[in-house]
Short mmCIF file of C-alpha atoms in Angstrom, two decimals:
data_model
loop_
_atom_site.label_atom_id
_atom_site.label_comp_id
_atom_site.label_asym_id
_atom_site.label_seq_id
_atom_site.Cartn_x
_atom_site.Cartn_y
_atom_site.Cartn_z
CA UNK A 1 -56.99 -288.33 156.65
CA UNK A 2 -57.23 -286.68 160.23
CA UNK A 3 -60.34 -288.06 161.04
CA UNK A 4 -60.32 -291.80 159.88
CA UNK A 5 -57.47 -292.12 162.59
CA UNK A 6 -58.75 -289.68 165.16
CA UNK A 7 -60.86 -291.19 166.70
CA UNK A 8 -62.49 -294.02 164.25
CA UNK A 9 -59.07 -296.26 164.65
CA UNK A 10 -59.81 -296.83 168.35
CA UNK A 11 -63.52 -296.94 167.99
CA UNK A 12 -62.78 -300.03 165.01
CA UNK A 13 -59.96 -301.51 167.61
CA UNK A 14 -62.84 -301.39 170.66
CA UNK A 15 -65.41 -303.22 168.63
CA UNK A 16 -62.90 -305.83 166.99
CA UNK A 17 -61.96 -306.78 170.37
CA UNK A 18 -65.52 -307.15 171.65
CA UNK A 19 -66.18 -309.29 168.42
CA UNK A 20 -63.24 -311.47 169.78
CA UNK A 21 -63.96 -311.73 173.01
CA UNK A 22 -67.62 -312.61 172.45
CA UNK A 23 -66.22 -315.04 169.15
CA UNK A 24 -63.94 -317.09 171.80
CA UNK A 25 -66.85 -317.36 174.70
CA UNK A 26 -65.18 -315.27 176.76
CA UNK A 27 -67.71 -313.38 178.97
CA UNK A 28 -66.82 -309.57 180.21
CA UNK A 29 -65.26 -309.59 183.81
CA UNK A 30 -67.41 -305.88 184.06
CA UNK A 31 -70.26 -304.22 183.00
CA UNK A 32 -69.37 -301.89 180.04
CA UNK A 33 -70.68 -298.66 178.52
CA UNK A 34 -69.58 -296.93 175.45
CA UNK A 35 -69.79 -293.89 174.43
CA UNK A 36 -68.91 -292.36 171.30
CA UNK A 37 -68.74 -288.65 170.41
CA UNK A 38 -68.08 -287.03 166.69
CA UNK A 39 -68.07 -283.97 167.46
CA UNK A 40 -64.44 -283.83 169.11
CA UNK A 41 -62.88 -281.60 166.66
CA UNK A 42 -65.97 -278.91 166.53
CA UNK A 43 -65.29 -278.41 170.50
CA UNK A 44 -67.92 -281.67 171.94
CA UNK A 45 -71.30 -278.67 171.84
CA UNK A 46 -73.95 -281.54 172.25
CA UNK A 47 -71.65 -283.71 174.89
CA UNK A 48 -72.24 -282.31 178.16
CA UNK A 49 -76.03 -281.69 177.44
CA UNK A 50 -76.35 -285.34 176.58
CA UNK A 51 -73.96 -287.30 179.33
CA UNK A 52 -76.57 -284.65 181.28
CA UNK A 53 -79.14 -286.38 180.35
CA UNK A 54 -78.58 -289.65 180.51
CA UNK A 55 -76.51 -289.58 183.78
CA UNK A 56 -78.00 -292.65 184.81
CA UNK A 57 -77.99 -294.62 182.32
CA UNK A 58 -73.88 -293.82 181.75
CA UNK A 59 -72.88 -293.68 185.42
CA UNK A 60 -69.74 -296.21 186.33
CA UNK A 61 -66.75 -296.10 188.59
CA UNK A 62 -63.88 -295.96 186.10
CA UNK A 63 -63.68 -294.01 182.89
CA UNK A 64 -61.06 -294.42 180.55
CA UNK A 65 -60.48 -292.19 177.42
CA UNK A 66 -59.52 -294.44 174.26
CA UNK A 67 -58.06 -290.82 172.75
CA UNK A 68 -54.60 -290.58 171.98
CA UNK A 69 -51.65 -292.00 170.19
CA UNK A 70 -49.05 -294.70 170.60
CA UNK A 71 -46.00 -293.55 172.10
CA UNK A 72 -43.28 -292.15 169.04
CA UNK A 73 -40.91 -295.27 170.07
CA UNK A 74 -43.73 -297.74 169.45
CA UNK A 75 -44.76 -298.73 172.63
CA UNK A 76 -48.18 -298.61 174.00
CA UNK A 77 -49.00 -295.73 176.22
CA UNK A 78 -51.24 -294.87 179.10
CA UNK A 79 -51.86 -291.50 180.22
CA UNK A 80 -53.68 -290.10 182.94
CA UNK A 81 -54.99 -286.49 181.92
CA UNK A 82 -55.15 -284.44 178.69
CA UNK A 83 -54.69 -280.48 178.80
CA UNK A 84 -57.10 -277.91 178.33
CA UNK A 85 -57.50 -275.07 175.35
CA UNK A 86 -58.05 -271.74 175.11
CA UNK A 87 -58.60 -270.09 171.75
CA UNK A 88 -58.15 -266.65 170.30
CA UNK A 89 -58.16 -264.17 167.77
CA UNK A 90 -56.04 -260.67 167.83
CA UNK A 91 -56.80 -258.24 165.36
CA UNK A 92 -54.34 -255.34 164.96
CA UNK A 93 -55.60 -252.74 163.02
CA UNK A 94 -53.44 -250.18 160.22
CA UNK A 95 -54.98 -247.48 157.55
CA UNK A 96 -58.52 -247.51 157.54
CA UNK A 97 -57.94 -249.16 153.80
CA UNK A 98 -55.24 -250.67 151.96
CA UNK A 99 -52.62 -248.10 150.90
CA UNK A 100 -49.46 -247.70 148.31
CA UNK A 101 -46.22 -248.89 150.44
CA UNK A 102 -44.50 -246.30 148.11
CA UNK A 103 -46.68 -243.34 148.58
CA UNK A 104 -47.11 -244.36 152.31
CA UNK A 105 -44.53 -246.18 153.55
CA UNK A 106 -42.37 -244.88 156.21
CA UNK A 107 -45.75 -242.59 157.08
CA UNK A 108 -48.80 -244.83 157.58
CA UNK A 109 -48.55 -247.85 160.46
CA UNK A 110 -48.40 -251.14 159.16
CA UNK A 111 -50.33 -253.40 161.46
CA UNK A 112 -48.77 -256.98 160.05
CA UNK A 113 -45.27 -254.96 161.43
CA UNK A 114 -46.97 -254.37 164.58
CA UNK A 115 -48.95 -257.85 165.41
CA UNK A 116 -45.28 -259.24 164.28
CA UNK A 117 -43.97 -256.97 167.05
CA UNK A 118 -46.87 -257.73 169.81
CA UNK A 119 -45.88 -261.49 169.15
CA UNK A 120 -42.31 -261.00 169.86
CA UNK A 121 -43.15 -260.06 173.23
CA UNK A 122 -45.38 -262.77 174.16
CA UNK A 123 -41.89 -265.43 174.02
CA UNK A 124 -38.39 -265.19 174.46
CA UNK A 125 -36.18 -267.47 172.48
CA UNK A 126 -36.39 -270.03 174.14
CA UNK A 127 -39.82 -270.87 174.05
CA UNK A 128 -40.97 -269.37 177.24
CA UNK A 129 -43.98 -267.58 177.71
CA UNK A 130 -43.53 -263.80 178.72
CA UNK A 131 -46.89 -262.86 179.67
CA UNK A 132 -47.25 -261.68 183.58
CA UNK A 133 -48.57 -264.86 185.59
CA UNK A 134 -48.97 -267.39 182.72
CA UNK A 135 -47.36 -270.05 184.87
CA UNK A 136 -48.77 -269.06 188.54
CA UNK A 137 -51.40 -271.42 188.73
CA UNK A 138 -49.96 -274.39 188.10
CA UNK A 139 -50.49 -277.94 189.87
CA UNK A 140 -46.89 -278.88 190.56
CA UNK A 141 -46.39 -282.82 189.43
CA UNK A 142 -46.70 -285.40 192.07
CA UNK A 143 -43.62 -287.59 193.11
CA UNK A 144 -44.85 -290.59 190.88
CA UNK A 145 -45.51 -288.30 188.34
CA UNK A 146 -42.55 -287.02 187.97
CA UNK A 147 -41.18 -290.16 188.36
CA UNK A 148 -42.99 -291.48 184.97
CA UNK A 149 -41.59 -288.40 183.50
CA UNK A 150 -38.29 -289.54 184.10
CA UNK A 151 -38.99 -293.52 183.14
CA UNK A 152 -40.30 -292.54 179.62
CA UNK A 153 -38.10 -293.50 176.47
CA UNK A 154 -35.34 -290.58 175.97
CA UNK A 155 -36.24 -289.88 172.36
CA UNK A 156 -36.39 -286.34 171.55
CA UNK A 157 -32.85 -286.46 170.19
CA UNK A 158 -34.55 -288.58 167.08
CA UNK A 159 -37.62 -286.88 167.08
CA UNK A 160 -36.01 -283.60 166.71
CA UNK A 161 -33.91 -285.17 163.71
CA UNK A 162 -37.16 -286.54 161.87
CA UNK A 163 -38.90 -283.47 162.25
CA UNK A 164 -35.86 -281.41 161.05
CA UNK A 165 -35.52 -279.64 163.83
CA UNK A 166 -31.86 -278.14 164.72
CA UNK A 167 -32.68 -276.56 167.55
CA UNK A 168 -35.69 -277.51 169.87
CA UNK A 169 -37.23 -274.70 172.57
CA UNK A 170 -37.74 -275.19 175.95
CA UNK A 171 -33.88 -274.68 177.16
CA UNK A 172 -32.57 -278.27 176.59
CA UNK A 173 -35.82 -279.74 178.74
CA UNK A 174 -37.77 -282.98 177.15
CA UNK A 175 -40.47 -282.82 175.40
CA UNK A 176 -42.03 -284.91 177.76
CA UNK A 177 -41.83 -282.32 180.84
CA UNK A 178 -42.65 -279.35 178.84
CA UNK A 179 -46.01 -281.06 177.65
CA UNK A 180 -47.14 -280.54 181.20
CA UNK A 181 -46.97 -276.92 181.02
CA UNK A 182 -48.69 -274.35 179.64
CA UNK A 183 -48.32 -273.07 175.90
CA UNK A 184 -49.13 -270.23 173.73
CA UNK A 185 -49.29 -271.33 170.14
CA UNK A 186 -49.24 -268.94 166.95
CA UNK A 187 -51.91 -271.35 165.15
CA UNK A 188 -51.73 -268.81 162.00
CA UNK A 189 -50.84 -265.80 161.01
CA UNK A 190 -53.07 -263.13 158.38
CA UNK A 191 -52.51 -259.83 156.54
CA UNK A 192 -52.91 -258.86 152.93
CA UNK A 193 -51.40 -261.49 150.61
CA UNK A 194 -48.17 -263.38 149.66
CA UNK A 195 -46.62 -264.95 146.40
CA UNK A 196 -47.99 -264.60 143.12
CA UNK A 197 -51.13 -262.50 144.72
CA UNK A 198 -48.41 -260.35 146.57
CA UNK A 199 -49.24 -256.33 145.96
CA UNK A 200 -46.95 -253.63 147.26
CA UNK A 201 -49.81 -252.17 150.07
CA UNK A 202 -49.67 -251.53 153.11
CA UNK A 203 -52.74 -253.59 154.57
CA UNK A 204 -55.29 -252.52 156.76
CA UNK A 205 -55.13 -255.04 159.55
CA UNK A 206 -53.38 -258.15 160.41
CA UNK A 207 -54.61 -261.15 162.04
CA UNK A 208 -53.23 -263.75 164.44
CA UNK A 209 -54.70 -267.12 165.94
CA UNK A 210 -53.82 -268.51 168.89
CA UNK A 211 -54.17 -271.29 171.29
CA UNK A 212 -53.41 -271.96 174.94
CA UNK A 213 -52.86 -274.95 176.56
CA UNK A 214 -53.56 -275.59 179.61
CA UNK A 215 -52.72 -277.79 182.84
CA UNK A 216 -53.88 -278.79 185.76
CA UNK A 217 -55.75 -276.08 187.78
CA UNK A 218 -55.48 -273.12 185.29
CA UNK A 219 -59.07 -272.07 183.95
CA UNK A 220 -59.19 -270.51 180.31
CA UNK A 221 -61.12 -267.51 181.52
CA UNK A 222 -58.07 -266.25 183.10
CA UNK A 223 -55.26 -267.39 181.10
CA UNK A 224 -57.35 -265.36 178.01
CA UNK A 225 -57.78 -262.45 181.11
CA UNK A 226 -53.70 -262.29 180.91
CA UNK A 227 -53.01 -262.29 177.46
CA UNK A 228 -55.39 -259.49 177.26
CA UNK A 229 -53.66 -257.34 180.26
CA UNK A 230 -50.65 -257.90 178.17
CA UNK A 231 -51.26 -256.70 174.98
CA UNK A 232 -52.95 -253.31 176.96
CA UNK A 233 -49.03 -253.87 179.00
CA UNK A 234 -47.67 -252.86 175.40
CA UNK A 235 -49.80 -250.17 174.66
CA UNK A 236 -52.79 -251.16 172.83
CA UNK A 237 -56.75 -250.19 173.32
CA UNK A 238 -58.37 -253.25 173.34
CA UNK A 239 -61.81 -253.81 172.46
CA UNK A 240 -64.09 -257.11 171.59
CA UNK A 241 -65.60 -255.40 168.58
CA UNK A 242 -64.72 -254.12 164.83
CA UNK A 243 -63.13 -250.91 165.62
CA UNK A 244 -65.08 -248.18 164.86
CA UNK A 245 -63.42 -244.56 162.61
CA UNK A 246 -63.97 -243.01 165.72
CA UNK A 247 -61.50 -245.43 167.77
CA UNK A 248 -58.73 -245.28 165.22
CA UNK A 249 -58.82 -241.62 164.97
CA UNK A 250 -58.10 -241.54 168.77
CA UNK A 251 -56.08 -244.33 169.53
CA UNK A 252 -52.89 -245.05 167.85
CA UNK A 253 -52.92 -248.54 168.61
CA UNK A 254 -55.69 -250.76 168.52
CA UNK A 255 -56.37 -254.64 168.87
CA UNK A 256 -59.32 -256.52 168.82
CA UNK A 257 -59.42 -259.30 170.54
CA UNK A 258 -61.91 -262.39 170.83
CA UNK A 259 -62.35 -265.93 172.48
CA UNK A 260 -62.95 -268.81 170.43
CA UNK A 261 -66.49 -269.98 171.05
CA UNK A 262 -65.33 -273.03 173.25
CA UNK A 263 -62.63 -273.51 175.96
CA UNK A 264 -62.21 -275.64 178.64
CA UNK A 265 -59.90 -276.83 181.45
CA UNK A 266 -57.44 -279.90 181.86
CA UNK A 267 -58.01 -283.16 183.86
CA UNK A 268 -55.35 -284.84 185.43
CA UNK A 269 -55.99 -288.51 187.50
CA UNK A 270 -53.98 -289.72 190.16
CA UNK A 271 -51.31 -292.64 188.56
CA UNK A 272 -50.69 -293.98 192.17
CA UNK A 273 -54.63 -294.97 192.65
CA UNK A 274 -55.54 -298.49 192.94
CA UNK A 275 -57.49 -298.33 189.46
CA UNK A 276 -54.49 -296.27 187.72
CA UNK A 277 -52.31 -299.10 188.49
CA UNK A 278 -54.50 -301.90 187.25
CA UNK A 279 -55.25 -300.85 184.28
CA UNK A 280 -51.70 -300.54 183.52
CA UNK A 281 -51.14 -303.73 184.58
CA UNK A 282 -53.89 -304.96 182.41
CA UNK A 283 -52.61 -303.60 179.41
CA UNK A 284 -48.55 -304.79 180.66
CA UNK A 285 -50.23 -308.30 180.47
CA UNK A 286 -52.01 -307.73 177.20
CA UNK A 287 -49.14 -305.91 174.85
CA UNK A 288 -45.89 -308.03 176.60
CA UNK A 289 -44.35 -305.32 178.28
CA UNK A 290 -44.41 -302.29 180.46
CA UNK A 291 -46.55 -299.44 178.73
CA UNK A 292 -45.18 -296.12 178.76
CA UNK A 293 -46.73 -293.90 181.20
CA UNK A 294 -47.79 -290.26 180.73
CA UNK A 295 -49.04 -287.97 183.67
CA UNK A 296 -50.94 -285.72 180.94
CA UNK A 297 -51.52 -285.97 177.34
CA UNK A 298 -50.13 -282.91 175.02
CA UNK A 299 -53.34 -282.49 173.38
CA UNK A 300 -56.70 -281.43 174.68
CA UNK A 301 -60.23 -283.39 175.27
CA UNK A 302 -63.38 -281.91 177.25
CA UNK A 303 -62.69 -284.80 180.21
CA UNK A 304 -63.89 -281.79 182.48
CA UNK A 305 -67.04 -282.91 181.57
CA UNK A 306 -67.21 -286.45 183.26
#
């Protein structure tokens, strides 16, 4: 159950510890606001509009995110930014229907063969994204950040094992650093049927999802800009619409390709301000220990907004 963790386990631990507080007579050393948002997972549509609107009433001088996990070796964590997301959808297109792979195989394109191949040049092996400028715009880590990067719990070893993971990507680099650049994700993959429903066609498109993470000064707008000037790179007519007879007729290869309806950029604070640091130490005093510290978060919130 996604959702009864993310994010109604924080929102539960927030209140409980107001209850508490207010239980024992302890007054608030600040003035606090809450605000809670549901519609996270549907891309936050309503939250700009309404922190928009009630700018007044929600203004304060520290913001902190109760979003994210515990760190995999148990120990609290505190990070400082969350990446940004760009989805898409490419659409590679074969026979204008569904054809007999014995009567037209080795004749008629099969587009789930071609998306397959289109993929395969987006990566190498190890992970690393092929596409012409994905990684130019990137904010290079500051010297404390990198420092934190180096500080947190050297894990991946297990991690890998639980997972069942032989071999991770990213060239022998940690987890941890390679959350702080960008990704390109196959999110799923679509084209005529498998198992039991299997039939021996050739299908007339195939379908890929992706997303793109992002970090610290990259906008999606032009990350989505590149991945389109790639797929054109490889050959492909690319067009925002169903293609028409007329387009497949005259172009041998076509892919359609769209944005997901919502995208937005990362956030990243400072960890060397004054307030990074004391709300680190204000958790340090509360848990019995050093938290670990995280320059970014791997997954994405709209924090752009505030």
């Amino acid at each position: 159950a996604r959702s009864a963790s993310d994010d109604k386990g924080p929102i539960v631990a927030l209140l409980a510890a107001l209850d508490a507080l207010r239980a024992a007579k302890i007054p608030l050393a600040v003035n606090l606001k809450v605000i809670l948002e549901g519609e996270e997972e549907n891309g936050s549509p309503h939250l700009e509009s309404t922190l928009l609107a009630h700018r007044e009433l929600l203004a304060g001088d520290v913001l902190i995110a109760a979003d994210g996990p515990v760190h995999a070796s148990g120990r609290p964590l505190v990070f400082f930014g969350n990446r940004g997301i760009a989805g898409m959808e490419i659409t590679v297109y074969g026979p204008i229907r569904s054809l007999h792979s014995g009567h037209y195989g080795n004749w008629a394109p099969n587009p789930a063969m071609g998306l397959a191949q289109l993929l395969a040049t987006m990566k190498d092996a190890n992970g690393r994204v092929l596409i012409a400028g994905f990684y130019d715009d990137v904010a290079p880590l500051s010297e404390a950040e990198r420092r934190a990067i180096a500080a947190m719990p050297r894990d991946d070893a297990e991690l890998a094992a639980k997972l069942g993971i032989a071999q991770p990507e990213g060239s022998g680099r940690r987890l941890a650093e390679l959350i702080h650049e960008p990704s390109l994700n196959v999110r799923g993959l679509r084209s005529a049927d498998v198992g039991e429903q299997s039939r021996t066609v050739i299908p007339d498109r195939a379908i890929a999802s992706l997303d793109l993470r992002l970090v610290k000064n990259e906008t999606p707008e032009r990350q989505f800009e590149r991945v389109v000037a790639h797929i054109r790179k490889q050959g492909y007519y690319v067009t925002t619409n169903e293609a028409t007879p007329q387009e497949r007729a005259k172009y041998p290869k076509i892919a359609r390709v769209t944005k997901d309806a919502w995208n937005y950029p990362a956030t990243r604070t400072p960890m060397d301000l004054p307030v990074s640091r004391a709300v680190v130490a204000v958790v340090a005093g509360a848990t019995g220990g050093p938290p670990v510290q995280l320059p970014s978060l791997g997954g994405s919130a709209p924090m752009y907004i505030f």
